[in-house]
Tab-separated table of C-alpha atoms and ligand atoms in Angstrom:
chain	number	residue	atom	x	y	z
A	28	UNK	CA	14.527	-19.376	-8.571
A	29	UNK	CA	12.536	-20.152	-5.557
A	30	UNK	CA	12.318	-17.354	-3.001
A	31	UNK	CA	11.055	-17.115	0.322
A	32	UNK	CA	9.950	-13.535	1.279
A	33	UNK	CA	8.969	-12.038	4.590
A	34	UNK	CA	7.093	-8.648	5.123
A	35	UNK	CA	6.465	-7.197	8.557
A	36	UNK	CA	6.674	-3.435	7.871
A	37	UNK	CA	3.472	-2.445	9.698
A	38	UNK	CA	0.647	-4.579	11.236
A	39	UNK	CA	0.480	-7.436	8.836
A	40	UNK	CA	2.833	-10.507	9.325
A	41	UNK	CA	3.383	-11.983	5.785
A	42	UNK	CA	5.358	-14.615	4.056
A	43	UNK	CA	5.266	-15.982	0.529
A	44	UNK	CA	7.158	-18.345	-1.837
A	45	UNK	CA	7.656	-17.217	-5.396
A	46	UNK	CA	8.952	-19.893	-7.827
A	47	UNK	CA	10.061	-18.172	-10.996
A	48	UNK	CA	7.121	-15.924	-11.753
A	49	UNK	CA	4.496	-18.227	-10.058
A	50	UNK	CA	3.245	-17.311	-6.548
A	51	UNK	CA	3.316	-20.712	-4.736
A	52	UNK	CA	1.942	-19.266	-1.556
A	53	UNK	CA	1.071	-15.889	0.092
A	54	UNK	CA	0.129	-16.010	3.761
A	55	UNK	CA	-0.906	-12.888	5.772
A	56	UNK	CA	-1.626	-12.846	9.543
A	57	UNK	CA	-3.610	-9.757	10.155
A	58	UNK	CA	-3.313	-7.962	13.481
A	59	UNK	CA	-6.676	-6.002	13.052
A	60	UNK	CA	-8.124	-7.567	16.306
A	61	UNK	CA	-5.051	-6.298	18.219
A	62	UNK	CA	-5.302	-2.740	16.995
A	63	UNK	CA	-9.252	-2.418	16.406
A	64	UNK	CA	-10.057	-1.018	19.835
A	65	UNK	CA	-7.254	1.684	19.652
A	66	UNK	CA	-8.615	3.038	16.216
A	67	UNK	CA	-5.027	2.691	14.711
A	68	UNK	CA	-1.715	0.698	14.856
A	69	UNK	CA	0.068	0.604	18.342
A	70	UNK	CA	3.781	0.076	17.423
A	71	UNK	CA	4.750	-1.836	20.535
A	72	UNK	CA	1.707	-4.211	20.197
A	73	UNK	CA	2.543	-4.610	16.611
A	74	UNK	CA	6.183	-5.749	17.228
A	75	UNK	CA	4.981	-8.181	19.869
A	76	UNK	CA	2.387	-9.734	17.448
A	77	UNK	CA	4.994	-10.046	14.860
A	78	UNK	CA	7.174	-11.993	17.219
A	79	UNK	CA	4.197	-14.303	17.981
A	80	UNK	CA	3.208	-14.747	14.234
A	81	UNK	CA	6.328	-14.814	12.304
A	82	UNK	CA	7.329	-18.420	12.646
A	83	UNK	CA	3.852	-19.958	12.115
A	84	UNK	CA	3.281	-17.543	8.965
A	85	UNK	CA	6.774	-18.820	7.456
A	86	UNK	CA	5.764	-22.335	8.205
A	87	UNK	CA	2.303	-21.995	6.662
A	88	UNK	CA	3.774	-20.249	3.450
A	89	UNK	CA	6.269	-23.222	3.020
A	90	UNK	CA	3.535	-25.658	3.709
A	91	UNK	CA	1.022	-24.149	1.296
A	92	UNK	CA	3.983	-24.036	-1.324
A	93	UNK	CA	4.353	-27.751	-0.723
A	94	UNK	CA	7.986	-27.524	0.161
A	95	UNK	CA	10.469	-27.324	2.975
A	96	UNK	CA	13.223	-24.978	3.658
A	97	UNK	CA	15.612	-27.289	1.726
A	98	UNK	CA	13.892	-26.360	-1.627
A	99	UNK	CA	14.330	-22.546	-1.032
A	100	UNK	CA	17.174	-20.834	-2.887
A	101	UNK	CA	17.132	-17.230	-1.684
A	102	UNK	CA	15.614	-15.107	1.170
A	103	UNK	CA	14.048	-11.608	0.738
A	104	UNK	CA	12.681	-9.352	3.348
A	105	UNK	CA	11.313	-5.848	3.617
A	106	UNK	CA	13.933	-3.601	5.185
A	107	UNK	CA	11.985	-0.397	5.079
A	108	UNK	CA	10.106	2.043	5.234
A	109	UNK	CA	7.726	1.244	8.175
A	110	UNK	CA	7.828	0.858	11.941
A	111	UNK	CA	11.289	0.009	12.927
A	112	UNK	CA	10.275	-2.506	15.791
A	113	UNK	CA	7.942	-4.287	13.279
A	114	UNK	CA	10.443	-4.399	10.386
A	115	UNK	CA	13.132	-5.939	12.767
A	116	UNK	CA	11.065	-8.993	13.414
A	117	UNK	CA	10.749	-10.080	9.786
A	118	UNK	CA	14.140	-8.802	8.774
A	119	UNK	CA	15.803	-10.729	11.633
A	120	UNK	CA	14.035	-13.953	10.933
A	121	UNK	CA	14.903	-13.699	7.245
A	122	UNK	CA	18.540	-12.947	8.136
A	123	UNK	CA	18.645	-15.788	10.463
A	124	UNK	CA	17.279	-18.267	7.961
A	125	UNK	CA	19.753	-16.973	5.357
A	126	UNK	CA	22.595	-17.436	7.669
A	127	UNK	CA	21.688	-20.956	8.965
A	128	UNK	CA	21.038	-22.097	5.380
A	129	UNK	CA	23.806	-20.210	3.747
A	130	UNK	CA	21.309	-18.616	1.246
A	131	UNK	CA	21.577	-15.372	-0.616
A	132	UNK	CA	19.758	-12.447	1.129
A	133	UNK	CA	18.101	-9.419	-0.391
A	134	UNK	CA	16.526	-6.495	1.493
A	135	UNK	CA	13.559	-4.951	-0.321
A	136	UNK	CA	12.025	-1.471	-0.165
A	137	UNK	CA	8.237	-1.994	0.654
A	138	UNK	CA	7.337	0.869	-1.748
A	139	UNK	CA	8.921	-0.964	-4.564
A	140	UNK	CA	6.929	-3.981	-3.677
A	141	UNK	CA	3.730	-2.154	-4.098
A	142	UNK	CA	4.807	-0.392	-7.264
A	143	UNK	CA	5.552	-3.804	-8.896
A	144	UNK	CA	2.702	-5.685	-7.332
A	145	UNK	CA	0.439	-5.716	-10.385
A	146	UNK	CA	3.063	-7.730	-12.247
A	147	UNK	CA	2.103	-10.690	-9.930
A	148	UNK	CA	-1.010	-10.928	-11.918
A	149	UNK	CA	-0.260	-9.717	-15.520
A	150	UNK	CA	2.632	-8.250	-17.494
A	151	UNK	CA	3.037	-4.482	-16.964
A	152	UNK	CA	5.600	-2.854	-19.206
A	153	UNK	CA	7.609	0.183	-18.256
A	154	UNK	CA	7.234	3.079	-18.307
A	155	UNK	CA	4.079	3.804	-16.220
A	156	UNK	CA	2.616	6.397	-13.870
A	157	UNK	CA	1.827	4.818	-10.504
A	158	UNK	CA	-0.315	6.035	-7.731
A	159	UNK	CA	0.839	4.357	-4.545
A	160	UNK	CA	-2.036	4.813	-2.098
A	161	UNK	CA	-1.909	3.073	1.271
A	162	UNK	CA	-2.279	3.678	5.028
A	163	UNK	CA	1.227	5.171	5.248
A	164	UNK	CA	1.704	6.561	1.688
A	165	UNK	CA	0.062	8.661	-1.066
A	166	UNK	CA	2.455	9.317	-3.898
A	167	UNK	CA	2.613	9.429	-7.561
A	168	UNK	CA	5.720	8.178	-9.472
A	169	UNK	CA	6.897	7.915	-12.809
A	170	UNK	CA	8.105	4.333	-12.988
A	171	UNK	CA	10.609	4.693	-15.989
A	172	UNK	CA	12.237	1.261	-15.658
A	173	UNK	CA	13.042	-1.261	-13.040
A	174	UNK	CA	14.772	0.549	-10.120
A	175	UNK	CA	14.000	4.000	-11.764
A	176	UNK	CA	11.192	5.727	-9.970
A	177	UNK	CA	10.894	9.509	-10.231
A	178	UNK	CA	8.619	11.106	-7.568
A	179	UNK	CA	6.069	13.375	-9.188
A	180	UNK	CA	4.121	14.199	-5.985
A	181	UNK	CA	3.011	13.072	-2.626
A	182	UNK	CA	0.748	14.004	0.201
A	183	UNK	CA	1.636	16.940	2.288
A	184	UNK	CA	-0.111	15.597	5.325
A	185	UNK	CA	-2.179	12.514	5.796
A	186	UNK	CA	-2.164	9.434	3.557
A	187	UNK	CA	-5.501	8.594	1.971
A	188	UNK	CA	-5.623	5.398	3.851
A	189	UNK	CA	-5.063	7.265	7.030
A	190	UNK	CA	-8.013	9.492	6.117
A	191	UNK	CA	-10.271	6.351	5.552
A	192	UNK	CA	-9.055	5.106	9.077
A	193	UNK	CA	-9.664	8.406	10.751
A	194	UNK	CA	-12.991	8.890	9.270
A	195	UNK	CA	-13.991	5.404	10.245
A	196	UNK	CA	-12.897	6.233	13.808
A	197	UNK	CA	-14.945	9.476	13.896
A	198	UNK	CA	-17.917	7.393	12.684
A	199	UNK	CA	-17.162	4.786	15.240
A	200	UNK	CA	-16.584	2.112	12.681
A	201	UNK	CA	-13.294	0.574	14.064
A	202	UNK	CA	-9.912	-0.014	12.526
A	203	UNK	CA	-8.891	-0.457	9.701
A	204	UNK	CA	-11.500	1.768	8.211
A	205	UNK	CA	-11.099	1.389	4.483
A	206	UNK	CA	-12.891	-1.919	4.023
A	207	UNK	CA	-15.753	-0.749	6.329
A	208	UNK	CA	-16.353	2.552	4.569
A	209	UNK	CA	-16.127	0.907	1.087
A	210	UNK	CA	-18.952	-1.508	2.070
A	211	UNK	CA	-21.007	1.066	3.854
A	212	UNK	CA	-20.777	3.470	0.900
A	213	UNK	CA	-22.281	1.022	-1.535
A	214	UNK	CA	-25.790	1.863	0.071
A	215	UNK	CA	-25.074	5.671	0.115
A	216	UNK	CA	-25.521	8.629	-2.191
A	217	UNK	CA	-21.951	10.018	-3.111
A	218	UNK	CA	-23.413	13.477	-3.832
A	219	UNK	CA	-25.302	13.798	-0.600
A	220	UNK	CA	-22.693	15.860	1.067
A	221	UNK	CA	-20.281	18.263	-0.805
A	222	UNK	CA	-16.892	18.087	0.860
A	223	UNK	CA	-14.143	20.535	-0.278
A	224	UNK	CA	-11.672	18.979	-2.729
A	225	UNK	CA	-8.076	20.114	-1.819
A	226	UNK	CA	-6.318	21.375	-5.013
A	227	UNK	CA	-2.690	22.135	-4.306
A	228	UNK	CA	-0.749	24.717	-6.272
A	229	UNK	CA	2.715	23.461	-7.280
A	230	UNK	CA	5.460	25.326	-5.119
A	231	UNK	CA	6.699	28.413	-6.869
A	232	UNK	CA	10.153	28.347	-8.403
A	233	UNK	CA	12.029	26.600	-11.168
A	234	UNK	CA	11.159	23.126	-9.930
A	235	UNK	CA	9.033	20.821	-12.072
A	236	UNK	CA	5.239	21.050	-11.132
A	237	UNK	CA	4.511	18.788	-8.242
A	238	UNK	CA	1.288	16.614	-8.066
A	239	UNK	CA	0.762	16.803	-4.461
A	240	UNK	CA	-2.262	15.774	-2.199
A	241	UNK	CA	-3.750	16.921	0.894
A	242	UNK	CA	-6.327	14.984	3.184
A	243	UNK	CA	-6.141	16.646	6.488
A	244	UNK	CA	-8.640	19.356	5.568
A	245	UNK	CA	-11.151	16.616	4.442
A	246	UNK	CA	-10.729	14.787	7.719
A	247	UNK	CA	-11.476	17.972	9.595
A	248	UNK	CA	-14.539	18.694	7.354
A	249	UNK	CA	-15.994	15.221	8.013
A	250	UNK	CA	-15.481	15.784	11.744
A	251	UNK	CA	-17.056	19.125	11.649
A	252	UNK	CA	-20.059	17.699	9.654
A	253	UNK	CA	-20.580	14.968	12.208
A	254	UNK	CA	-20.483	17.468	15.027
A	255	UNK	CA	-23.127	19.562	13.285
A	256	UNK	CA	-25.235	16.691	12.004
A	257	UNK	CA	-24.914	13.726	14.410
A	258	UNK	CA	-25.267	10.545	12.291
A	259	UNK	CA	-28.961	9.585	12.629
A	260	UNK	CA	-29.543	6.026	11.228
A	261	UNK	CA	-27.891	3.865	8.594
A	262	UNK	CA	-28.942	5.913	5.614
A	263	UNK	CA	-27.116	9.016	6.999
A	264	UNK	CA	-24.154	6.841	7.700
A	265	UNK	CA	-24.018	5.388	4.304
A	266	UNK	CA	-24.324	8.879	2.672
A	267	UNK	CA	-21.417	10.302	4.708
A	268	UNK	CA	-19.184	7.329	3.872
A	269	UNK	CA	-20.120	7.493	0.111
A	270	UNK	CA	-19.584	11.299	0.063
A	271	UNK	CA	-16.262	11.243	1.796
A	272	UNK	CA	-14.991	8.292	-0.416
A	273	UNK	CA	-16.136	10.097	-3.583
A	274	UNK	CA	-14.195	13.194	-2.531
A	275	UNK	CA	-10.963	11.056	-1.929
A	276	UNK	CA	-11.429	9.308	-5.224
A	277	UNK	CA	-11.940	12.578	-7.170
A	278	UNK	CA	-8.666	13.941	-5.504
A	279	UNK	CA	-6.780	10.921	-6.135
A	280	UNK	CA	-7.695	10.536	-9.888
A	281	UNK	CA	-7.687	14.227	-10.814
A	282	UNK	CA	-4.010	14.580	-9.564
A	283	UNK	CA	-2.923	11.154	-10.965
A	284	UNK	CA	-4.307	11.809	-14.311
A	285	UNK	CA	-2.843	15.333	-14.551
A	286	UNK	CA	0.556	13.776	-13.477
A	287	UNK	CA	0.269	11.120	-16.320
A	288	UNK	CA	-0.561	13.829	-18.871
A	289	UNK	CA	2.360	15.977	-17.678
A	290	UNK	CA	4.891	13.148	-18.455
A	291	UNK	CA	2.997	12.068	-21.581
A	292	UNK	CA	2.459	8.549	-20.219
A	293	UNK	CA	-0.553	6.338	-21.301
A	294	UNK	CA	-0.026	3.575	-18.792
A	295	UNK	CA	-1.228	3.789	-15.187
A	296	UNK	CA	-0.733	1.622	-12.109
A	297	UNK	CA	-2.689	2.015	-8.854
A	298	UNK	CA	-1.299	-0.067	-6.005
A	299	UNK	CA	-1.287	-0.149	-2.021
A	300	UNK	CA	-4.004	-0.821	0.368
A	301	UNK	CA	-6.487	1.853	-0.874
A	302	UNK	CA	-6.311	0.424	-4.331
A	303	UNK	CA	-8.702	-2.177	-2.984
A	304	UNK	CA	-11.346	0.387	-2.890
A	305	UNK	CA	-14.196	-0.689	-5.134
A	306	UNK	CA	-15.177	3.017	-6.134
A	307	UNK	CA	-11.570	3.920	-6.866
A	308	UNK	CA	-11.193	0.905	-8.984
A	309	UNK	CA	-14.496	1.494	-10.972
A	310	UNK	CA	-13.832	5.159	-11.440
A	311	UNK	CA	-10.051	4.570	-12.444
A	312	UNK	CA	-11.417	2.093	-15.057
A	313	UNK	CA	-13.941	4.548	-16.506
A	314	UNK	CA	-11.182	7.373	-16.619
A	315	UNK	CA	-8.780	5.068	-18.318
A	316	UNK	CA	-11.265	4.086	-20.966
A	317	UNK	CA	-12.305	7.580	-21.507
A	318	UNK	CA	-8.699	8.844	-21.858
A	319	UNK	CA	-7.368	5.895	-23.874
A	320	UNK	CA	-5.019	4.759	-20.960
A	321	UNK	CA	-3.961	1.226	-20.151
A	322	UNK	CA	-4.646	0.650	-16.379
A	323	UNK	CA	-3.345	-2.038	-13.976
A	324	UNK	CA	-4.640	-2.535	-10.526
A	325	UNK	CA	-3.503	-5.626	-8.592
A	326	UNK	CA	-6.061	-8.354	-7.587
A	327	UNK	CA	-7.326	-7.527	-3.942
A	328	UNK	CA	-5.031	-9.885	-2.161
A	329	UNK	CA	-2.062	-7.999	-3.463
A	330	UNK	CA	-3.349	-4.543	-2.948
A	331	UNK	CA	-2.828	-4.705	0.859
A	332	UNK	CA	0.465	-5.536	2.408
A	333	UNK	CA	1.704	-9.054	1.350
A	334	UNK	CA	4.988	-10.785	0.940
A	335	UNK	CA	4.417	-11.987	-2.642
A	336	UNK	CA	5.197	-8.410	-3.921
A	337	UNK	CA	8.415	-8.389	-1.676
A	338	UNK	CA	9.455	-11.730	-3.292
A	339	UNK	CA	8.867	-10.297	-6.810
A	340	UNK	CA	10.856	-7.087	-6.136
A	341	UNK	CA	13.625	-9.249	-4.528
A	342	UNK	CA	13.691	-11.729	-7.478
A	343	UNK	CA	14.472	-8.799	-9.826
A	344	UNK	CA	17.365	-7.805	-7.724
A	345	UNK	CA	18.680	-11.405	-7.356
A	346	UNK	CA	18.320	-11.782	-11.177
A	347	UNK	CA	20.634	-8.835	-11.576
A	348	UNK	CA	23.123	-10.540	-9.307
A	349	UNK	CA	22.548	-8.221	-6.465
A	350	UNK	CA	22.180	-9.266	-2.818
A	351	UNK	CA	22.789	-7.766	0.638
A	352	UNK	CA	25.005	-8.460	3.509
A	353	UNK	CA	23.576	-9.967	6.768
A	354	UNK	CA	24.483	-6.616	8.482
A	355	UNK	CA	21.760	-4.970	6.480
A	356	UNK	CA	19.578	-3.084	8.855
A	357	UNK	CA	16.001	-1.866	9.119
A	358	UNK	CA	15.442	1.795	8.032
A	359	UNK	CA	12.170	3.456	9.136
A	360	UNK	CA	12.263	6.101	6.476
A	361	UNK	CA	13.920	4.317	3.699
A	362	UNK	CA	13.592	6.150	0.411
A	363	UNK	CA	12.828	4.583	-2.965
B	8	KG4	O1	-0.900	-1.245	1.934
B	8	KG4	P1	-1.457	-1.392	3.244
B	8	KG4	O2	-2.007	-2.772	3.557
B	8	KG4	O3	-0.555	-0.937	4.463
B	8	KG4	C1	0.292	0.130	4.225
B	8	KG4	O4	1.405	-0.059	3.713
B	8	KG4	O5	-0.149	1.226	4.750
B	8	KG4	O6	-2.716	-0.277	3.363
B	8	KG4	C2	-3.611	-0.267	4.444
B	8	KG4	C3	-4.592	0.891	4.255
B	8	KG4	C4	-5.452	1.208	5.361
B	8	KG4	O7	-5.467	2.448	5.710
B	8	KG4	C5	-6.792	0.671	4.997
B	8	KG4	O8	-7.845	1.337	5.578
B	8	KG4	C6	-6.842	0.919	3.534
B	8	KG4	O9	-5.404	0.591	3.208
B	8	KG4	N1	-7.689	0.047	2.802
B	8	KG4	C7	-8.731	0.563	2.085
B	8	KG4	C8	-9.503	-0.539	1.632
B	8	KG4	N2	-8.918	-1.616	1.974
B	8	KG4	C9	-7.857	-1.296	2.694
B	8	KG4	N3	-9.074	1.898	1.896
B	8	KG4	C10	-10.252	2.078	1.087
B	8	KG4	N4	-11.036	0.998	0.654
B	8	KG4	C11	-10.679	-0.162	0.765
B	8	KG4	N5	-11.562	-1.277	0.243
B	9	ZN	ZN1	2.120	-1.187	2.225
């Protein structure tokens, strides 16, 4: 089946064409230039940029796939979670096309898109433990089967990507900060500064152990460090970036590996924007090799937000004979 998918949950406008299990095109229009000087996403500006970008992005996705709308057999779009004003732009465009062309429509959960994204590049059999780590989310799931995702833990405050973005802001590096810190850290010493690693105790009571994260203390520790030791020169900036990044990677891997052990699962997926981080990728590879785990991390273009993963998640629902009415709405806090 040929599916046209649209993703606009945050600050990237994306469209993709999936043909069977082949990605024919995946186009992403970034709004980094719009939000850069604010050090974070400004929701109103994001919605307006989506409106400007949505039709050219859809047209580019069709053109790169070498087809017109006539060849498209179904439409998928992200319906949550995300910024409601952003979601509505992509969702409305998708529903309008489905209505005009009398095509089946499926709404897709953005988080399911990320959880399935490694399958765009290679087969990933269930079950697996998935670390979903992005600008809006840091959670560990036990993905038992398609559509069966059990939450094992999540951040209690900031997402890891948010910590990257805030530390980049403190260091005056612009938005989004993940890529810049990743690049800067290559020249730095990851053991130059010892930041505290938050280890959360599971809540007391009969509940199963939770594998939660916390990044707000680390952000404050970096802020305090910069206040007491103003960054003098490139070497100091690189050491700070590398030390901060190492701390985040330690916390992410320690908790995810503990979660995998607790459910006895030997297959690991890492997905979401922060899974593009070179240090996280390398350290995860080492940890997987040492622990005898299979590891799947999507190629870089499918780590950050994209519509190919939405098309894939949508294709599974369509294959099960599911679709959604055109009254389907955007839900900012849609749960998995
Ligand atoms: O998945 P994504 O595109 O959007 C959300 O759903 O949030 O993730 C964006 C986040 C941003 O916080 C960005 O700084 C982070 O992913 N990111 C990175 C890297 N590339 C993107 N963080 C660390 N290292 C990277 N190389
Ligand atoms: Zn995302």
